[in-house]
Amino acid sequence: MQRLPNLQLQPAGRKRRASQMATALADVLCDPEMLLSKLEEALKVRVRAEGRAEELKAEPRKPPADDMALERFSFWMARRRTLFGLTRRALAGRTTEVRSLISQSLRDHGVPHALAIAVMDRLSAPRVVLGLLIRRMLAGVESVHGSVMHLMQEHIGRLKPPGDWPPSGKELARQLFSRSVRKSKVKPEWKKEVMYAGVDAPEISIIVAFDCDVRFIDAVTTMQLVFTGKNIEWIFVCDDPSLSAQIREYLSRRRSFFLQRTILILNSINYGRSLSRAIGAEAACGEFLLFMNSDIWIDDCAAIDVALQALRRNGFGIVGFRLLYEDGTIQHDSLRTKRSPHFQDLFVPDHLGNGLPPQLYRGKLVDKVEAVTSALMMMRRDLFTALGGFSQNYMHSDFEDVDLCLRAVQEGHTVGLVVTDECRHLERQSIRLKGGESAGDRMICIDCLKFNGIWGDYLAGARTSVRTAIDLMPSRGPS
Amino acid sequence: MRVIVVAHGHPRLTSGGAESAAYGMFSHLKEISNGSRPVFVARTEPKMIGHDADFGAFRGREDEILVSVPSWDHFSLLSMDYDRLSQIITDLASALKPDLVHVHHYAYWGIEALQLFKQKGAKVVLTLHEYMAICHNCGQMLKTNGRLCSQASPAECAQCFPGFTSGHFFLRERIIKTYYFNYVDHFISPSRFLAERYVAWGIAPDKISVVENALAPTAIATAEELCRVNRENTKTEMAEPLRQREPANIGRRVRVGFFGQINPFKGVDVLLKALLLMRRDDRDRLSIGIHGSALDKQDAGFRSAILFDLAKLKDCVRMAGPYDNDRVFELMNAYDWIIVPSIWWENSPMVIQEALALGKGLLCSRIGGISEKAAGAVFFEPGSSTDLAEKLSDLPIICPRQQTVTMRKVARQCMEQVVSIYKKVLN
């Protein structure tokens, strides 16, 4: 779980942070190289397709006039300046202006009136749609133009029930994003290798996903010494094919070091953290799953024992841990969702006490909280399966854990936090090495839009029924 | 009691103070052992063994084993091939059956060697030669911008090495300190200064003892012989005591020698800068000899700066190049003063003991363990060319009479301490 700016604790940096976020979002739209390369790629595909069609001397099929108009419109949408201008206005809350511009463009491009109304309705939640476009562009799934066309046609073709047509913008957003809450249709491909067999029936399966910084593997493997004598298995999921050979080589030269069952899973492509964890869970044998980021360090496994007891006897569904930075201050002391003025008043997860000394925050050994980070999260394997695992909807890893916790709470489970000083989270260490946080910020913006598309109403309307950490534990907070 | 002394190199194959110290200790153990026959195990390059096996015997000596270990990661200090290292140490332990392993360095071996020796049932004693566990900058505790570092912290270390994050440094420290150093039964530090640094870092004070590195018996014998010859020459050829105004010394230059590796930490550049700052007539009084290797291994900037300064000082500085450790006393005897211009927190440079054994004058930077080792030396501020230039300008031909230290006595005391530590650990 990555940290969002804790604005309440750092009032002096609010404006600067908001400005950074706006700049980050603008960057993605202003990156001429990326956009041009995507557009060129799309055009090349089109040219090749047309060339092949000519070679086959097939009967040229003239697309319907409506489709042509829609395609022209989608090219307009895919322009860098258009996307930038629309998103800037949308983020500034100038939704009417966005609608007006889109409406004008639809008319200019000759889109029939009936179709224009449908498209307008499709774009009635412009922040959400624009966010999705940017996401697709960043993910490299397809070109922006292709995405626009796909969205339009998909919308027109699939969301046209006779009864409630046209659907409201909120309903559209809900349908759009609720689709991706379901599991991906793509069947992931991965290879499993048992590095050390160990015991057959481990109690806990620790799932560690590696995706960018291979150096943390030193610490993760050394932590087997922390768990000496425990009935556990380690599942290392390498989600970056460029690191696969390196990690495999490292582990295969360390087989005699392992004390516990150790499994290596090599994903064929980068599936993201959620799917990687799902793959790890599928390979796991333990009754309990402990999801661990590669940048976690545990000094003593007493905290894990406490979590195990909380899950077994105290009726908790999900248990997280207090995590400290390397300087001993709080990185994570549970999460709560709150509206952020820097995300257009959308709900974002807020880290309690982030960056403050842990002595300021008192609490029970295991506290009831609203949500916990997935950087170090423990739960029963069957509950994980029943909840459908982490949502694969998000690009970054700031929302998937809150999403899972909210779903667990909806199902009647309780989320707990083990208050300990033994666990460290060296978070965001690799982002700096990759060239700064702007890429992460962009993805957070998009994920934020998605999260609110799914949970916005629930959190806003049913807020009173979702007990927050503060509600539950009046003693939590600065002592 | 079967002891094996583990080093990261053989002093006859690689130059370095830690290797010499390890070999010196092994030689003394051989002298005082009652049939238990200690073994010296030195890591080396495969080509130095001469055949394909992982082990070999140095010059056919059965108690000096050379080992080719897999490469290591210079940052984490972990071996790159744990399984092979484990096999090598298993083979060593099963063949030698040590009761105690005295590790003089984990460099090149990988820090897991401490764990593996311990797992084989041997007690582990580790001599610390620099701050490698604390500092990634070659264990020098010297920031990459040239400033001295007094305490490491993950955030500050990441400033020195932007390619690593503070988290990496946090984990590095945790792994070394919490796990691998836990396999060590007792630590030995050759200087109080270094011991204090490690205690401040986290080693329990009762687990570390200060024991000086002992010169090898053959080295001590050579030094004593040279001292005897010097004394005889003094009696027959020169008036006692020597003075700068003696006729025999008029017109003779003050001879200053540097012995050690030529790298940015040893301060040769400070020495050359100081000479360039001096007035020409003061400089003409001096004859400087630089004995050392590794200049060719330094980065181009440092190398060219040294060569540039040397070209300007060719009238008084002679670059003598690498030297054989066996000849160090012979070479050193040709100088009046031995200079140690280090700019890092030196631990216990062997060159100081060697100079003291010959009764040479010492001109040292006041830093780290040097202050406590070089009693009676002329000190200057570390890294200060101006201060060193002043001290060099005033340097007499014959140093103020140094008290010739009986190194045999020092070595005996050191070994008594070491043996008592062994006994304590084994009991």
Short mmCIF file of N, CA, C and O in Angstrom, two decimals, chain B residues 238-315:
data_model
loop_
_atom_site.label_atom_id
_atom_site.label_comp_id
_atom_site.label_asym_id
_atom_site.label_seq_id
_atom_site.Cartn_x
_atom_site.Cartn_y
_atom_site.Cartn_z
N MET B 238 79.45 6.85 13.31
CA MET B 238 78.93 8.17 13.62
C MET B 238 78.97 8.42 15.12
O MET B 238 78.94 7.50 15.91
N ALA B 239 79.01 9.65 15.43
CA ALA B 239 79.01 10.03 16.83
C ALA B 239 77.62 9.80 17.41
O ALA B 239 76.62 9.94 16.73
N GLU B 240 77.57 9.45 18.61
CA GLU B 240 76.30 9.17 19.31
C GLU B 240 76.06 10.33 20.28
O GLU B 240 76.96 10.68 21.05
N PRO B 241 74.93 10.99 20.35
CA PRO B 241 73.81 10.80 19.45
C PRO B 241 73.93 11.65 18.18
O PRO B 241 74.66 12.63 18.17
N LEU B 242 73.22 11.25 17.18
CA LEU B 242 73.28 11.99 15.92
C LEU B 242 72.52 13.30 16.02
O LEU B 242 71.49 13.38 16.66
N ARG B 243 73.00 14.29 15.39
CA ARG B 243 72.32 15.58 15.39
C ARG B 243 72.33 16.11 13.96
O ARG B 243 73.18 15.75 13.14
N GLN B 244 71.48 17.01 13.73
CA GLN B 244 71.37 17.54 12.37
C GLN B 244 72.61 18.33 11.98
O GLN B 244 72.99 18.40 10.82
N ARG B 245 73.30 18.91 13.01
CA ARG B 245 74.47 19.74 12.68
C ARG B 245 75.76 18.93 12.57
O ARG B 245 76.82 19.47 12.37
N GLU B 246 75.63 17.62 12.79
CA GLU B 246 76.82 16.78 12.65
C GLU B 246 77.37 16.90 11.23
O GLU B 246 76.60 16.94 10.27
N PRO B 247 78.71 16.92 11.08
CA PRO B 247 79.28 17.08 9.74
C PRO B 247 78.78 16.03 8.75
O PRO B 247 78.54 16.33 7.58
N ALA B 248 78.58 14.81 9.25
CA ALA B 248 78.16 13.74 8.33
C ALA B 248 76.79 14.00 7.72
O ALA B 248 76.44 13.48 6.68
N ASN B 249 76.02 14.82 8.42
CA ASN B 249 74.65 15.05 7.95
C ASN B 249 74.49 16.36 7.19
O ASN B 249 73.42 16.62 6.64
N ILE B 250 75.50 17.17 7.18
CA ILE B 250 75.38 18.45 6.47
C ILE B 250 75.24 18.16 4.99
O ILE B 250 76.02 17.41 4.41
N GLY B 251 74.27 18.77 4.41
CA GLY B 251 74.05 18.58 2.98
C GLY B 251 73.19 17.39 2.63
O GLY B 251 72.74 17.25 1.51
N ARG B 252 72.98 16.52 3.60
CA ARG B 252 72.14 15.35 3.32
C ARG B 252 70.66 15.73 3.44
O ARG B 252 70.29 16.53 4.28
N ARG B 253 69.90 15.13 2.58
CA ARG B 253 68.47 15.42 2.61
C ARG B 253 67.76 14.59 3.70
O ARG B 253 68.23 13.50 4.04
N VAL B 254 66.64 15.13 4.17
CA VAL B 254 65.82 14.36 5.10
C VAL B 254 65.04 13.33 4.29
O VAL B 254 64.34 13.69 3.33
N ARG B 255 65.17 12.07 4.67
CA ARG B 255 64.55 11.01 3.87
C ARG B 255 63.23 10.58 4.51
O ARG B 255 63.22 10.19 5.68
N VAL B 256 62.18 10.73 3.73
CA VAL B 256 60.83 10.38 4.22
C VAL B 256 60.25 9.31 3.30
O VAL B 256 60.26 9.47 2.07
N GLY B 257 59.76 8.26 3.90
CA GLY B 257 59.21 7.16 3.10
C GLY B 257 57.73 6.96 3.33
O GLY B 257 57.24 7.09 4.46
N PHE B 258 57.02 6.66 2.26
CA PHE B 258 55.61 6.28 2.36
C PHE B 258 55.50 4.81 1.97
O PHE B 258 56.01 4.39 0.92
N PHE B 259 54.82 4.03 2.79
CA PHE B 259 54.61 2.61 2.50
C PHE B 259 53.12 2.29 2.61
O PHE B 259 52.51 2.55 3.65
N GLY B 260 52.57 1.76 1.56
CA GLY B 260 51.14 1.40 1.62
C GLY B 260 50.52 1.47 0.24
O GLY B 260 51.19 1.78 -0.75
N GLN B 261 49.24 1.16 0.20
CA GLN B 261 48.55 1.21 -1.09
C GLN B 261 48.34 2.66 -1.50
O GLN B 261 48.11 3.53 -0.64
N ILE B 262 48.42 2.88 -2.78
CA ILE B 262 48.22 4.26 -3.26
C ILE B 262 46.77 4.37 -3.71
O ILE B 262 46.40 3.98 -4.82
N ASN B 263 45.96 4.84 -2.80
CA ASN B 263 44.54 5.04 -3.12
C ASN B 263 44.08 6.33 -2.44
O ASN B 263 44.84 6.93 -1.65
N PRO B 264 42.89 6.78 -2.74
CA PRO B 264 42.47 8.10 -2.21
C PRO B 264 42.40 8.15 -0.68
O PRO B 264 42.38 9.24 -0.11
N PHE B 265 42.34 6.99 -0.02
CA PHE B 265 42.20 7.00 1.43
C PHE B 265 43.54 7.12 2.16
O PHE B 265 43.58 7.49 3.32
N LYS B 266 44.60 6.78 1.49
CA LYS B 266 45.90 6.72 2.17
C LYS B 266 46.63 8.06 2.15
O LYS B 266 47.68 8.21 2.79
N GLY B 267 46.12 9.01 1.41
CA GLY B 267 46.61 10.37 1.52
C GLY B 267 47.89 10.71 0.78
O GLY B 267 48.55 11.72 1.11
N VAL B 268 48.26 9.92 -0.20
CA VAL B 268 49.46 10.26 -0.98
C VAL B 268 49.26 11.61 -1.68
O VAL B 268 50.20 12.42 -1.77
N ASP B 269 48.04 11.87 -2.11
CA ASP B 269 47.77 13.15 -2.78
C ASP B 269 47.96 14.32 -1.81
O ASP B 269 48.43 15.39 -2.21
N VAL B 270 47.65 14.10 -0.53
CA VAL B 270 47.85 15.16 0.47
C VAL B 270 49.34 15.44 0.61
O VAL B 270 49.77 16.61 0.68
N LEU B 271 50.12 14.37 0.63
CA LEU B 271 51.57 14.51 0.74
C LEU B 271 52.13 15.31 -0.45
O LEU B 271 52.92 16.25 -0.27
N LEU B 272 51.68 14.96 -1.65
CA LEU B 272 52.20 15.65 -2.84
C LEU B 272 51.77 17.11 -2.86
O LEU B 272 52.56 17.99 -3.22
N LYS B 273 50.53 17.36 -2.45
CA LYS B 273 50.04 18.75 -2.40
C LYS B 273 50.86 19.55 -1.39
O LYS B 273 51.19 20.72 -1.63
N ALA B 274 51.19 18.92 -0.27
CA ALA B 274 51.98 19.61 0.76
C ALA B 274 53.35 19.98 0.21
O ALA B 274 53.85 21.09 0.43
N LEU B 275 53.94 19.05 -0.53
CA LEU B 275 55.26 19.32 -1.10
C LEU B 275 55.19 20.47 -2.10
O LEU B 275 56.11 21.30 -2.18
N LEU B 276 54.10 20.52 -2.85
CA LEU B 276 53.95 21.60 -3.82
C LEU B 276 53.75 22.95 -3.15
O LEU B 276 54.10 24.00 -3.69
N LEU B 277 53.18 22.91 -1.94
CA LEU B 277 52.95 24.16 -1.21
C LEU B 277 54.23 24.71 -0.57
O LEU B 277 54.32 25.89 -0.26
N MET B 278 55.20 23.83 -0.38
CA MET B 278 56.43 24.25 0.32
C MET B 278 57.30 25.14 -0.55
O MET B 278 57.24 25.07 -1.78
N ARG B 279 58.11 25.96 0.12
CA ARG B 279 59.07 26.78 -0.63
C ARG B 279 60.12 25.85 -1.25
O ARG B 279 60.42 24.80 -0.69
N ARG B 280 60.68 26.30 -2.33
CA ARG B 280 61.62 25.46 -3.07
C ARG B 280 62.81 25.03 -2.21
O ARG B 280 63.21 23.85 -2.20
N ASP B 281 63.35 25.98 -1.41
CA ASP B 281 64.53 25.63 -0.62
C ASP B 281 64.19 24.65 0.50
O ASP B 281 65.00 23.80 0.86
N ASP B 282 62.94 24.77 1.04
CA ASP B 282 62.52 23.79 2.06
C ASP B 282 62.36 22.42 1.43
O ASP B 282 62.71 21.41 2.03
N ARG B 283 61.78 22.43 0.24
CA ARG B 283 61.53 21.16 -0.44
C ARG B 283 62.85 20.48 -0.83
O ARG B 283 62.95 19.25 -0.82
N ASP B 284 63.85 21.30 -1.14
CA ASP B 284 65.14 20.73 -1.55
C ASP B 284 65.82 19.98 -0.41
O ASP B 284 66.77 19.22 -0.63
N ARG B 285 65.35 20.23 0.80
CA ARG B 285 65.91 19.51 1.96
C ARG B 285 65.39 18.07 2.05
O ARG B 285 65.90 17.29 2.84
N LEU B 286 64.34 17.81 1.28
CA LEU B 286 63.65 16.53 1.46
C LEU B 286 63.92 15.56 0.32
O LEU B 286 64.12 15.98 -0.83
N SER B 287 63.89 14.28 0.67
CA SER B 287 63.91 13.23 -0.35
C SER B 287 62.78 12.26 0.01
O SER B 287 62.81 11.62 1.06
N ILE B 288 61.80 12.21 -0.83
CA ILE B 288 60.59 11.42 -0.52
C ILE B 288 60.58 10.16 -1.38
O ILE B 288 60.77 10.24 -2.61
N GLY B 289 60.32 9.04 -0.76
CA GLY B 289 60.15 7.79 -1.51
C GLY B 289 58.75 7.23 -1.30
O GLY B 289 58.28 7.15 -0.16
N ILE B 290 58.10 6.93 -2.39
CA ILE B 290 56.74 6.38 -2.28
C ILE B 290 56.76 4.92 -2.72
O ILE B 290 57.06 4.61 -3.88
N HIS B 291 56.47 4.05 -1.75
CA HIS B 291 56.46 2.61 -2.03
C HIS B 291 55.02 2.11 -1.92
O HIS B 291 54.42 2.19 -0.85
N GLY B 292 54.51 1.63 -3.00
CA GLY B 292 53.14 1.13 -2.92
C GLY B 292 52.61 0.74 -4.27
O GLY B 292 53.16 1.09 -5.31
N SER B 293 51.53 0.02 -4.21
CA SER B 293 50.93 -0.45 -5.45
C SER B 293 49.50 0.07 -5.56
O SER B 293 49.08 0.88 -4.74
N ALA B 294 48.82 -0.40 -6.53
CA ALA B 294 47.37 -0.17 -6.73
C ALA B 294 47.05 1.18 -7.37
O ALA B 294 45.88 1.50 -7.54
N LEU B 295 48.08 1.97 -7.73
CA LEU B 295 47.76 3.23 -8.41
C LEU B 295 47.04 2.94 -9.74
O LEU B 295 46.12 3.66 -10.12
N ASP B 296 47.47 1.88 -10.39
CA ASP B 296 46.86 1.55 -11.68
C ASP B 296 45.40 1.12 -11.55
O ASP B 296 44.66 1.11 -12.52
N LYS B 297 44.97 0.77 -10.31
CA LYS B 297 43.59 0.32 -10.12
C LYS B 297 42.66 1.48 -9.75
O LYS B 297 41.46 1.28 -9.60
N GLN B 298 43.22 2.65 -9.56
CA GLN B 298 42.38 3.79 -9.15
C GLN B 298 41.73 4.43 -10.37
O GLN B 298 42.13 4.21 -11.50
N ASP B 299 40.71 5.26 -10.06
CA ASP B 299 40.02 5.89 -11.18
C ASP B 299 40.92 6.92 -11.86
O ASP B 299 41.91 7.39 -11.29
N ALA B 300 40.56 7.24 -13.08
CA ALA B 300 41.44 8.03 -13.94
C ALA B 300 41.73 9.40 -13.33
O ALA B 300 42.86 9.92 -13.42
N GLY B 301 40.73 10.00 -12.68
CA GLY B 301 40.92 11.34 -12.11
C GLY B 301 42.00 11.35 -11.05
O GLY B 301 42.91 12.18 -11.06
N PHE B 302 41.90 10.40 -10.14
CA PHE B 302 42.89 10.30 -9.05
C PHE B 302 44.27 9.98 -9.61
O PHE B 302 45.27 10.59 -9.24
N ARG B 303 44.29 9.03 -10.54
CA ARG B 303 45.57 8.59 -11.11
C ARG B 303 46.27 9.74 -11.83
O ARG B 303 47.46 10.00 -11.62
N SER B 304 45.51 10.45 -12.63
CA SER B 304 46.15 11.53 -13.39
C SER B 304 46.59 12.66 -12.47
O SER B 304 47.63 13.28 -12.70
N ALA B 305 45.82 12.92 -11.41
CA ALA B 305 46.22 13.97 -10.47
C ALA B 305 47.54 13.61 -9.79
O ALA B 305 48.43 14.45 -9.64
N ILE B 306 47.65 12.33 -9.40
CA ILE B 306 48.89 11.88 -8.75
C ILE B 306 50.07 12.00 -9.73
O ILE B 306 51.14 12.53 -9.39
N LEU B 307 49.86 11.51 -10.93
CA LEU B 307 50.95 11.54 -11.91
C LEU B 307 51.34 12.96 -12.27
O LEU B 307 52.52 13.28 -12.48
N PHE B 308 50.34 13.84 -12.32
CA PHE B 308 50.59 15.24 -12.64
C PHE B 308 51.46 15.88 -11.56
O PHE B 308 52.46 16.56 -11.85
N ASP B 309 51.10 15.63 -10.30
CA ASP B 309 51.88 16.19 -9.18
C ASP B 309 53.27 15.58 -9.12
O ASP B 309 54.25 16.27 -8.83
N LEU B 310 53.33 14.28 -9.40
CA LEU B 310 54.64 13.62 -9.37
C LEU B 310 55.59 14.21 -10.42
O LEU B 310 56.78 14.39 -10.17
N ALA B 311 55.03 14.55 -11.58
CA ALA B 311 55.85 15.12 -12.64
C ALA B 311 56.44 16.46 -12.21
O ALA B 311 57.57 16.81 -12.55
N LYS B 312 55.65 17.20 -11.40
CA LYS B 312 56.15 18.51 -10.94
C LYS B 312 57.14 18.39 -9.79
O LYS B 312 57.83 19.32 -9.46
N LEU B 313 57.15 17.19 -9.16
CA LEU B 313 57.99 17.02 -7.97
C LEU B 313 59.11 16.02 -8.19
O LEU B 313 59.62 15.42 -7.24
N LYS B 314 59.47 15.83 -9.43
CA LYS B 314 60.44 14.76 -9.70
C LYS B 314 61.81 15.05 -9.09
O LYS B 314 62.62 14.13 -8.94
N ASP B 315 62.07 16.31 -8.71
CA ASP B 315 63.35 16.62 -8.09
C ASP B 315 63.46 16.08 -6.67
O ASP B 315 64.55 15.89 -6.15
#
